[in-house]
PDB file of C-alpha atoms in Angstrom:
ATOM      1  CA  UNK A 278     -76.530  88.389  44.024  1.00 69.00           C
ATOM      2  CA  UNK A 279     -74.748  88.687  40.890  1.00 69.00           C
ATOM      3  CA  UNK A 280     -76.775  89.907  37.829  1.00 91.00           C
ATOM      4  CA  UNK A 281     -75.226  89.264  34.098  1.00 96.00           C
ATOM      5  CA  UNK A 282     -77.824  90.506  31.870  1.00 96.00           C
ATOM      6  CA  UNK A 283     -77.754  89.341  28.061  1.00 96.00           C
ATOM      7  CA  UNK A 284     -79.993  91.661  25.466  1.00 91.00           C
ATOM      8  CA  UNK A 285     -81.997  88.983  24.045  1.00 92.00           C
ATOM      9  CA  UNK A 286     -83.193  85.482  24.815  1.00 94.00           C
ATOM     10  CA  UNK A 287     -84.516  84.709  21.341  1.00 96.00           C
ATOM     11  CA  UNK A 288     -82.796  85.997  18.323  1.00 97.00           C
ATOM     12  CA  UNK A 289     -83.223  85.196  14.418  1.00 97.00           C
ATOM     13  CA  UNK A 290     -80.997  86.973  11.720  1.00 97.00           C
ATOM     14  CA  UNK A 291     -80.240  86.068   7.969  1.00 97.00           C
ATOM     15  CA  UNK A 292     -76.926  84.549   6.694  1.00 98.00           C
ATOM     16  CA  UNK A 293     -74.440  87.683   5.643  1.00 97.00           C
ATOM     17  CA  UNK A 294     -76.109  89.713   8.313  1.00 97.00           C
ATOM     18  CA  UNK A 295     -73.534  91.520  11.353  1.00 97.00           C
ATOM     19  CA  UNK A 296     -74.858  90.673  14.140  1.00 97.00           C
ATOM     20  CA  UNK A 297     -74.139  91.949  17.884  1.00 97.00           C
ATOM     21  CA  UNK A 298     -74.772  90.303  21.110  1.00 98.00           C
ATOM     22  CA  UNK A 299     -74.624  92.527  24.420  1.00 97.00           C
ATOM     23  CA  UNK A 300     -73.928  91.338  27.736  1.00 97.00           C
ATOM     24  CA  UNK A 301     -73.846  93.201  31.022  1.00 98.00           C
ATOM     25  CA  UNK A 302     -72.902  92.700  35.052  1.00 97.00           C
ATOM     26  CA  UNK A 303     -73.548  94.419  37.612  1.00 94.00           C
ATOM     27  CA  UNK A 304     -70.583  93.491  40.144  1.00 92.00           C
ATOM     28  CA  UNK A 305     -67.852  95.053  38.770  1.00 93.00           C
ATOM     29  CA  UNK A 306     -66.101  91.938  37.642  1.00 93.00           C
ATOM     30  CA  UNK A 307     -62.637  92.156  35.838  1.00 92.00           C
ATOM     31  CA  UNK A 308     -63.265  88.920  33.541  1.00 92.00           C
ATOM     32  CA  UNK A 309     -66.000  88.463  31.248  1.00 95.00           C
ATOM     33  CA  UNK A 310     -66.191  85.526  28.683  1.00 95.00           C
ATOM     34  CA  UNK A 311     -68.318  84.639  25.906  1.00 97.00           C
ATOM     35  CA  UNK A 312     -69.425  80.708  25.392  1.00 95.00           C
ATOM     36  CA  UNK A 313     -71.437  78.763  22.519  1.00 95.00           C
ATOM     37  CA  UNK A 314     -73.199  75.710  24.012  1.00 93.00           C
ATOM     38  CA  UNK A 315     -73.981  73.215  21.408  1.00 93.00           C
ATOM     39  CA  UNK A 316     -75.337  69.620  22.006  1.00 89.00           C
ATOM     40  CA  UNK A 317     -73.153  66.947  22.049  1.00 84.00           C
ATOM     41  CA  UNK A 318     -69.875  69.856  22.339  1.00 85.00           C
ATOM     42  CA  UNK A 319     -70.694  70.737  25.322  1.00 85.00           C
ATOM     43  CA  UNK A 320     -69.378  74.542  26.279  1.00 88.00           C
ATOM     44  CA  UNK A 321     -67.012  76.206  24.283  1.00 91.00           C
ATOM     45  CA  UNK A 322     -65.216  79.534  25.102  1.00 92.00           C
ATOM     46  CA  UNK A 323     -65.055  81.956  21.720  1.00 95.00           C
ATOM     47  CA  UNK A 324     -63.422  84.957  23.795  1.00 95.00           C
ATOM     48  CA  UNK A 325     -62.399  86.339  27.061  1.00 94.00           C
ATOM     49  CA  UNK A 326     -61.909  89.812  28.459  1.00 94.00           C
ATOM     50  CA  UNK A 327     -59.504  90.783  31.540  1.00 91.00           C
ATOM     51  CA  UNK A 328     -59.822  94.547  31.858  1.00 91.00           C
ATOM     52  CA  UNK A 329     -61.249  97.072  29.587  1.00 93.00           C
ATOM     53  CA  UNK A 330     -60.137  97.124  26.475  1.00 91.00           C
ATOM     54  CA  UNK A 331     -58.386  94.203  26.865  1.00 92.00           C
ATOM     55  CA  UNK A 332     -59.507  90.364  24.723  1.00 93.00           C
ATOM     56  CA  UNK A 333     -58.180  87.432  24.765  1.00 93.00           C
ATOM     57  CA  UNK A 334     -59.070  84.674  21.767  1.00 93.00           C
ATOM     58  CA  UNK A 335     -60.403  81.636  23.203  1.00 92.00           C
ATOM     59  CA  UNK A 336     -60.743  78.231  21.581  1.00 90.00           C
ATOM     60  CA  UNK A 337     -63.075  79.137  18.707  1.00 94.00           C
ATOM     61  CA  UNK A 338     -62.760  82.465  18.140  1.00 95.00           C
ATOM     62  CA  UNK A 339     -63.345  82.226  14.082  1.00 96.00           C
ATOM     63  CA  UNK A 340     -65.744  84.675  12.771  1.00 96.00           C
ATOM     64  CA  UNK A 341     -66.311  86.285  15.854  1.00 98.00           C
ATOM     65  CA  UNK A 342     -65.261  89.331  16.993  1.00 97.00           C
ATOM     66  CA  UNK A 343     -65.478  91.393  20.815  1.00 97.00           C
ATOM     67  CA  UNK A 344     -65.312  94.588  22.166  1.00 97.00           C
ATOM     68  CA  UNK A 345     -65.161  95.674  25.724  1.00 97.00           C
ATOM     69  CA  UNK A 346     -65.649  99.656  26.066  1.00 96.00           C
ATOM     70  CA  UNK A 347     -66.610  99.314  29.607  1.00 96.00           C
ATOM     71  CA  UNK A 348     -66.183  97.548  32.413  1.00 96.00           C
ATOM     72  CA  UNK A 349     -69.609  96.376  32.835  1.00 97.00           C
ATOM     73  CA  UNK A 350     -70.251  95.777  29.216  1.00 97.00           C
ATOM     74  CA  UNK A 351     -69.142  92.866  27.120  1.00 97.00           C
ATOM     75  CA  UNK A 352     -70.363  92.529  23.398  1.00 97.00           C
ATOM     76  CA  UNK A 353     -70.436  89.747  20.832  1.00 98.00           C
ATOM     77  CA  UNK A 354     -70.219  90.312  17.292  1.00 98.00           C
ATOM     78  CA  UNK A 355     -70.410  87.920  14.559  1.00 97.00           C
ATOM     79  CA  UNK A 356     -69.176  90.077  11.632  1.00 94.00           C
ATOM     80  CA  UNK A 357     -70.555  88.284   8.926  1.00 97.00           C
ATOM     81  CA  UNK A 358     -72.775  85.481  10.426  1.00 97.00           C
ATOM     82  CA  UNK A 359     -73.704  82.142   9.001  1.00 97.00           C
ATOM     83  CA  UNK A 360     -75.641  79.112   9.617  1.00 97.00           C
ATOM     84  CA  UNK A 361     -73.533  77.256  11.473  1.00 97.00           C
ATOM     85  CA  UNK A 362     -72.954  79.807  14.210  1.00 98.00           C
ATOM     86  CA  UNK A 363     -76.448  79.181  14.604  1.00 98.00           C
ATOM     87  CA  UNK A 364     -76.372  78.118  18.406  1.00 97.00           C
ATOM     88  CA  UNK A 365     -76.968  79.060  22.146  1.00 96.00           C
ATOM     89  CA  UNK A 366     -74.700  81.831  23.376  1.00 97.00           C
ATOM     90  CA  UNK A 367     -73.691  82.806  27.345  1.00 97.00           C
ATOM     91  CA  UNK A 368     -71.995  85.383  28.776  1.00 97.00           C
ATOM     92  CA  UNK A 369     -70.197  84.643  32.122  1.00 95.00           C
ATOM     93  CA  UNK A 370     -68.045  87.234  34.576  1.00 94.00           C
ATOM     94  CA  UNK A 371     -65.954  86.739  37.692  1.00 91.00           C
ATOM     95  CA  UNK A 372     -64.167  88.227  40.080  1.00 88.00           C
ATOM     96  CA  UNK A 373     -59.904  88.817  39.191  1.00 78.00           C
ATOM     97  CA  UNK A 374     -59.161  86.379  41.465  1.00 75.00           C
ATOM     98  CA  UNK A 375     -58.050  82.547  40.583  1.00 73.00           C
ATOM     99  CA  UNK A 376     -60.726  79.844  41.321  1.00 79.00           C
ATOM    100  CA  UNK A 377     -63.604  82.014  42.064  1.00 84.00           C
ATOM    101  CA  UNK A 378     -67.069  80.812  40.360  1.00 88.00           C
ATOM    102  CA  UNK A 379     -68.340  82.010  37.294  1.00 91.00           C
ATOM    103  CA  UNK A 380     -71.751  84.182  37.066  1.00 93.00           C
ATOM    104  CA  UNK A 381     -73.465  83.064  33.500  1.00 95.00           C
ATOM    105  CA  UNK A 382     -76.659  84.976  31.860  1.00 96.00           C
ATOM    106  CA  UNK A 383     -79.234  83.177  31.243  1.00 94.00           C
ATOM    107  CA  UNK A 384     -78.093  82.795  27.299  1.00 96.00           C
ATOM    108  CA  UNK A 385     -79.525  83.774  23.438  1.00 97.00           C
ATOM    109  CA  UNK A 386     -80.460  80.930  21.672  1.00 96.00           C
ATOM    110  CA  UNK A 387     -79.144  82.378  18.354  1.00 97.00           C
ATOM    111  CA  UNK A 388     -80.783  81.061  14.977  1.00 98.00           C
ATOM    112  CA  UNK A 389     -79.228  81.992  11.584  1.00 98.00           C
ATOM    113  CA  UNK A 390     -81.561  81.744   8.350  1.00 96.00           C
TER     114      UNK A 390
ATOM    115  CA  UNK B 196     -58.427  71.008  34.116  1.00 63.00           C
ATOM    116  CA  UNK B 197     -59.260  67.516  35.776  1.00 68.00           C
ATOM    117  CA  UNK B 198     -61.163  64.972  33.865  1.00 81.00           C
ATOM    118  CA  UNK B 199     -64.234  64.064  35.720  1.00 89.00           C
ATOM    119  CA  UNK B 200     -66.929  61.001  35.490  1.00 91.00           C
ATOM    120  CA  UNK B 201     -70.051  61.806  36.630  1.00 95.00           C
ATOM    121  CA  UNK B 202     -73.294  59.221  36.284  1.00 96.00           C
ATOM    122  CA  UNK B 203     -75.513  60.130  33.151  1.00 95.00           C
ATOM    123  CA  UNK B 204     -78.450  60.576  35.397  1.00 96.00           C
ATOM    124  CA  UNK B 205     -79.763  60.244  38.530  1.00 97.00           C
ATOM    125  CA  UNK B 206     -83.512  59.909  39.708  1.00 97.00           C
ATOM    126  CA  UNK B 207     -84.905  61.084  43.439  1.00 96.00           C
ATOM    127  CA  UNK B 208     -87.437  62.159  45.217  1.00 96.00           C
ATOM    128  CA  UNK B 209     -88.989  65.803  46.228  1.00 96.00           C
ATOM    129  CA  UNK B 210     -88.048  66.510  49.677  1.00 95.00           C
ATOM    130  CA  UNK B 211     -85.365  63.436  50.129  1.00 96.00           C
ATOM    131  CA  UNK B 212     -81.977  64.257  50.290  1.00 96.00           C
ATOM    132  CA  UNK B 213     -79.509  64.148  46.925  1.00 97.00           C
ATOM    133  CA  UNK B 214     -76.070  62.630  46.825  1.00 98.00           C
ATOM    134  CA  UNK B 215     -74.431  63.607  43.419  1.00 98.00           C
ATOM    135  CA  UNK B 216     -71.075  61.621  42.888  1.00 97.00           C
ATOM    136  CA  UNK B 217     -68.029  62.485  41.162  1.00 95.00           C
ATOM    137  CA  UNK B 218     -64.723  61.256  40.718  1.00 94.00           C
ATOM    138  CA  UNK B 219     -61.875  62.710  39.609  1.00 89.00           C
ATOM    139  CA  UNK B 220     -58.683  60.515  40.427  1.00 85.00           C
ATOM    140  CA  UNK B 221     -56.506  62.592  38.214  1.00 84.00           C
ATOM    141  CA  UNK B 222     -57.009  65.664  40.077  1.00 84.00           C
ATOM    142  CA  UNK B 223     -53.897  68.210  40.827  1.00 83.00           C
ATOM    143  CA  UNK B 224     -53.092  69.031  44.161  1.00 82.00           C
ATOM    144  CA  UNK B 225     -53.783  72.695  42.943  1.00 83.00           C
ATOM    145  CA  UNK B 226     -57.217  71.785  41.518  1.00 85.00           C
ATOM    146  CA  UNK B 227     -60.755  72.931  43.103  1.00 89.00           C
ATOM    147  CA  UNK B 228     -63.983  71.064  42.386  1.00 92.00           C
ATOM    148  CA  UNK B 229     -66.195  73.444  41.418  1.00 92.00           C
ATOM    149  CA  UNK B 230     -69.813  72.384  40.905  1.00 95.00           C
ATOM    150  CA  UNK B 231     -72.751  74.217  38.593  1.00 96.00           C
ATOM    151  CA  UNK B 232     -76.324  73.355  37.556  1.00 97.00           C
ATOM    152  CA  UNK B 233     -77.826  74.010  34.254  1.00 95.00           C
ATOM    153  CA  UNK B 234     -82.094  74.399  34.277  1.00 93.00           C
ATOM    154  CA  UNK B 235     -83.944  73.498  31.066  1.00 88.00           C
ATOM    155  CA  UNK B 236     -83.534  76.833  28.987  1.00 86.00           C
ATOM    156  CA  UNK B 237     -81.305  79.018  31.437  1.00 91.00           C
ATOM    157  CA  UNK B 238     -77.407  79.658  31.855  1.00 93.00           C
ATOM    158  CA  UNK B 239     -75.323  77.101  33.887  1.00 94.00           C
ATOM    159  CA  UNK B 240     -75.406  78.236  37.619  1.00 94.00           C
ATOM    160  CA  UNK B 241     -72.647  78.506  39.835  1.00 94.00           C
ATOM    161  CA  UNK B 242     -73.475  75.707  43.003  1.00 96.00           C
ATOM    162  CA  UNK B 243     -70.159  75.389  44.996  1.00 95.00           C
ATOM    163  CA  UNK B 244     -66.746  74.826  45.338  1.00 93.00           C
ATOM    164  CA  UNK B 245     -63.663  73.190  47.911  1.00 92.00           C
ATOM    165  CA  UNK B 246     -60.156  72.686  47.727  1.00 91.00           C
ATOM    166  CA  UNK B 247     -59.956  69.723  50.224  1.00 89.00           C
ATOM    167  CA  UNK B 248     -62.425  70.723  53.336  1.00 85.00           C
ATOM    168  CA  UNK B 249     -66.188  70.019  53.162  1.00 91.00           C
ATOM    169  CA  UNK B 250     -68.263  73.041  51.843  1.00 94.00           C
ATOM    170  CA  UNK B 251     -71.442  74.165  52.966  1.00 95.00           C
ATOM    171  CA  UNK B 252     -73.585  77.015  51.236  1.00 93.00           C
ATOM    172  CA  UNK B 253     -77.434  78.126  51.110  1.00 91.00           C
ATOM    173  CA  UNK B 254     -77.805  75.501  48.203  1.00 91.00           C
ATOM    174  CA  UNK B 255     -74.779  72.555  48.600  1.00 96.00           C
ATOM    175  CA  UNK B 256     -72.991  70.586  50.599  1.00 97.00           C
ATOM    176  CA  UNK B 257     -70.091  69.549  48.958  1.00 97.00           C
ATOM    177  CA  UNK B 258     -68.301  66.521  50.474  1.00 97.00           C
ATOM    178  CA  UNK B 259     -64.571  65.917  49.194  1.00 95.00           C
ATOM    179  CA  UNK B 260     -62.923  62.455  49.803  1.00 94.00           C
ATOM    180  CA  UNK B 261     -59.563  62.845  51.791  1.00 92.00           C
ATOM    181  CA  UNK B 262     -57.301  61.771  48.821  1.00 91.00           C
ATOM    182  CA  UNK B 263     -59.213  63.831  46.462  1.00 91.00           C
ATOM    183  CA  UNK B 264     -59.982  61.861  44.224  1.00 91.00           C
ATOM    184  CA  UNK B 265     -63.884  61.581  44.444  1.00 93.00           C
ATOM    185  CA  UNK B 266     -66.578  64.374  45.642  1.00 95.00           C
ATOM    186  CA  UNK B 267     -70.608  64.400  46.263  1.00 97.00           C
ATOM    187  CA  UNK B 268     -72.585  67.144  46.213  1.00 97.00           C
ATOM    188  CA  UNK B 269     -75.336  67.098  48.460  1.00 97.00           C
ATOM    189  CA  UNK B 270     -79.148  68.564  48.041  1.00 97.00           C
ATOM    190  CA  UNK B 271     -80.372  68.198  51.253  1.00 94.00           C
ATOM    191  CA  UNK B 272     -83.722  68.616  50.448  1.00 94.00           C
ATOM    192  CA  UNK B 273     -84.445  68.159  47.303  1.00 95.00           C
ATOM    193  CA  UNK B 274     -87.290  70.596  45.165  1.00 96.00           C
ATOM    194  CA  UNK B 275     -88.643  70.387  41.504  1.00 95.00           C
ATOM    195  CA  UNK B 276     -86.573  73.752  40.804  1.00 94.00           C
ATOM    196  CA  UNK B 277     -83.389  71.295  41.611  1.00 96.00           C
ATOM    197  CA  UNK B 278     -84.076  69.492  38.707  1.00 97.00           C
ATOM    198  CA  UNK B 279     -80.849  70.061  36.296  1.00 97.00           C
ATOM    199  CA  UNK B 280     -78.055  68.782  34.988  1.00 96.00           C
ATOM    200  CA  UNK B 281     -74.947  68.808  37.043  1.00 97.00           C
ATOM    201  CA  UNK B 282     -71.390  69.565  36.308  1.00 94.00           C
ATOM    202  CA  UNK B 283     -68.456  68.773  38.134  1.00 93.00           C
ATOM    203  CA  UNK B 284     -65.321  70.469  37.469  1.00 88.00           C
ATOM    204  CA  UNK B 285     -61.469  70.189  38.481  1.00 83.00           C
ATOM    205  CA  UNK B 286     -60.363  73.775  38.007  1.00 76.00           C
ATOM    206  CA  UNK B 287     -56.709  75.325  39.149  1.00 68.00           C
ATOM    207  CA  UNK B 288     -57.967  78.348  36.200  1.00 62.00           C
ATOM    208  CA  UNK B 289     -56.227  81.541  36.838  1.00 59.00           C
ATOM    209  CA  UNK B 290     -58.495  84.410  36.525  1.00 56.00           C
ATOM    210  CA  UNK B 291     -59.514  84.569  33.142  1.00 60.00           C
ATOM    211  CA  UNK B 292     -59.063  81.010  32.625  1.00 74.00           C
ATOM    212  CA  UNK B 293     -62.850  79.491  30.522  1.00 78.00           C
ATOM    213  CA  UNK B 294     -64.778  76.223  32.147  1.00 82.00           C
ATOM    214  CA  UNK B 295     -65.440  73.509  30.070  1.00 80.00           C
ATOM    215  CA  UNK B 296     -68.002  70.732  31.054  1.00 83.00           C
ATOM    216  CA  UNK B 297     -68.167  67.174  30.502  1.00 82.00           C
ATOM    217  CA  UNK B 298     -71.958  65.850  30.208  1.00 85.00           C
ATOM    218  CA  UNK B 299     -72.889  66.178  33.705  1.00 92.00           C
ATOM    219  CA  UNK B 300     -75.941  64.302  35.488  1.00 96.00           C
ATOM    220  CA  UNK B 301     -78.873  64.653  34.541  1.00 96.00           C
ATOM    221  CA  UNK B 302     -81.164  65.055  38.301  1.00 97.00           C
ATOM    222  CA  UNK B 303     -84.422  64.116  37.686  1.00 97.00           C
ATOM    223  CA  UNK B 304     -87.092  64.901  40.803  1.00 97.00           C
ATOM    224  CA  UNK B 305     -89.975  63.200  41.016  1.00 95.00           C
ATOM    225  CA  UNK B 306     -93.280  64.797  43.012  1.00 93.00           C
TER     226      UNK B 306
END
């Protein structure tokens, strides 16, 4: 079975603080994505990644930023973060491939103070 | 991606078979229904997806009308662990394409 592995479940950082979220898979996936889940907004996608190196802005990319080193690695940085990015984030990968299913962590419930 | 309207939630029984409906009558001829569960606390989870034949997998069935417009999943038997909420999705996403959910169903098993 797929594995996508995020770094933390529970996280709490100050306003002003950088802060980064990691995410890794294990299946040698091209695409990896990066989500905020918030009640009543459902799932939004910040950024996407197609190949190393590579990023893609998504629909709320704003005060975010990503980096993609390696294949297997995907990270989430919030350069400057603040209480309203204060939220549950997921990290997702899939195959290159059109229509094939999305593997999601199991999230970081993300609290800024 | 297809809209979809799914039932707000949907109450069975542990160890009765599940029949989650969805319709989708604006659906491309291009689109898939994919289908993924959310648990209380944990990333959405990946359940199943067709193009126009029925689907079975070690969780789903997923039963697609012939014009397209309408789908149910089906739990055959269903557990407490299936307790969720369900998303349906009309998807023709290249490969890097994002998912966005509606609200889902909310499954709720009862012992």
């Amino acid at each position: 079975d797929v594995k996508v592995t995020q770094s933390s479940r529970y996280l709490v950082k100050r306003t002003g603080e950088k802060v980064f979220l990691e995410c890794v898979q294990d299946m040698d996936h091209e695409n990896m994505f990066w989500y905020r889940q918030d009640p009543g907004l459902g799932l939004r996608l910040i950024y996407f990644s197609y190949d190393v190196k590579m990023k893609e802005k998504g629909d709320i990319p704003e005060g975010y930023s990503v980096s993609r080193e390696k294949k297997e690695r995907f990270s989430l940085i919030l350069e400057s973060a603040s209480t309203n990015q204060t939220s549950m984030y997921l990290c997702a990968s899939k195959t290159g491939g059109a229509n094939q299913p999305q593997h999601f962590g199991d999230g970081t419930r993300l609290s800024i103070l | 991606d297809a809209k979809t309207t799914q039932p707000n939630s949907m109450e069975s029984n542990e160890e009765e078979p599940v029949h989650l409906p969805c319709n989708h009558s604006t659906i491309s001829g291009t689109d898939y229904i994919h289908w993924y569960r959310q648990l209380p606390s944990q990333g959405p989870e990946y359940v199943i997806h067709g193009l126009t034949s029925n689907v079975n997998n070690r969780m789903a069935s997923l039963a697609i009308a012939e014009d397209r417009k309408s789908s149910t999943l089906i739990l055959h038997r269903a557990t407490l662990r299936d307790a969720a909420v369900y998303y349906c999705i009309g998807f023709s996403g290249g490969g890097a394409d994002g998912l966005t959910f509606g609200k889902g169903t909310h499954l709720i098993i009862q012992p």
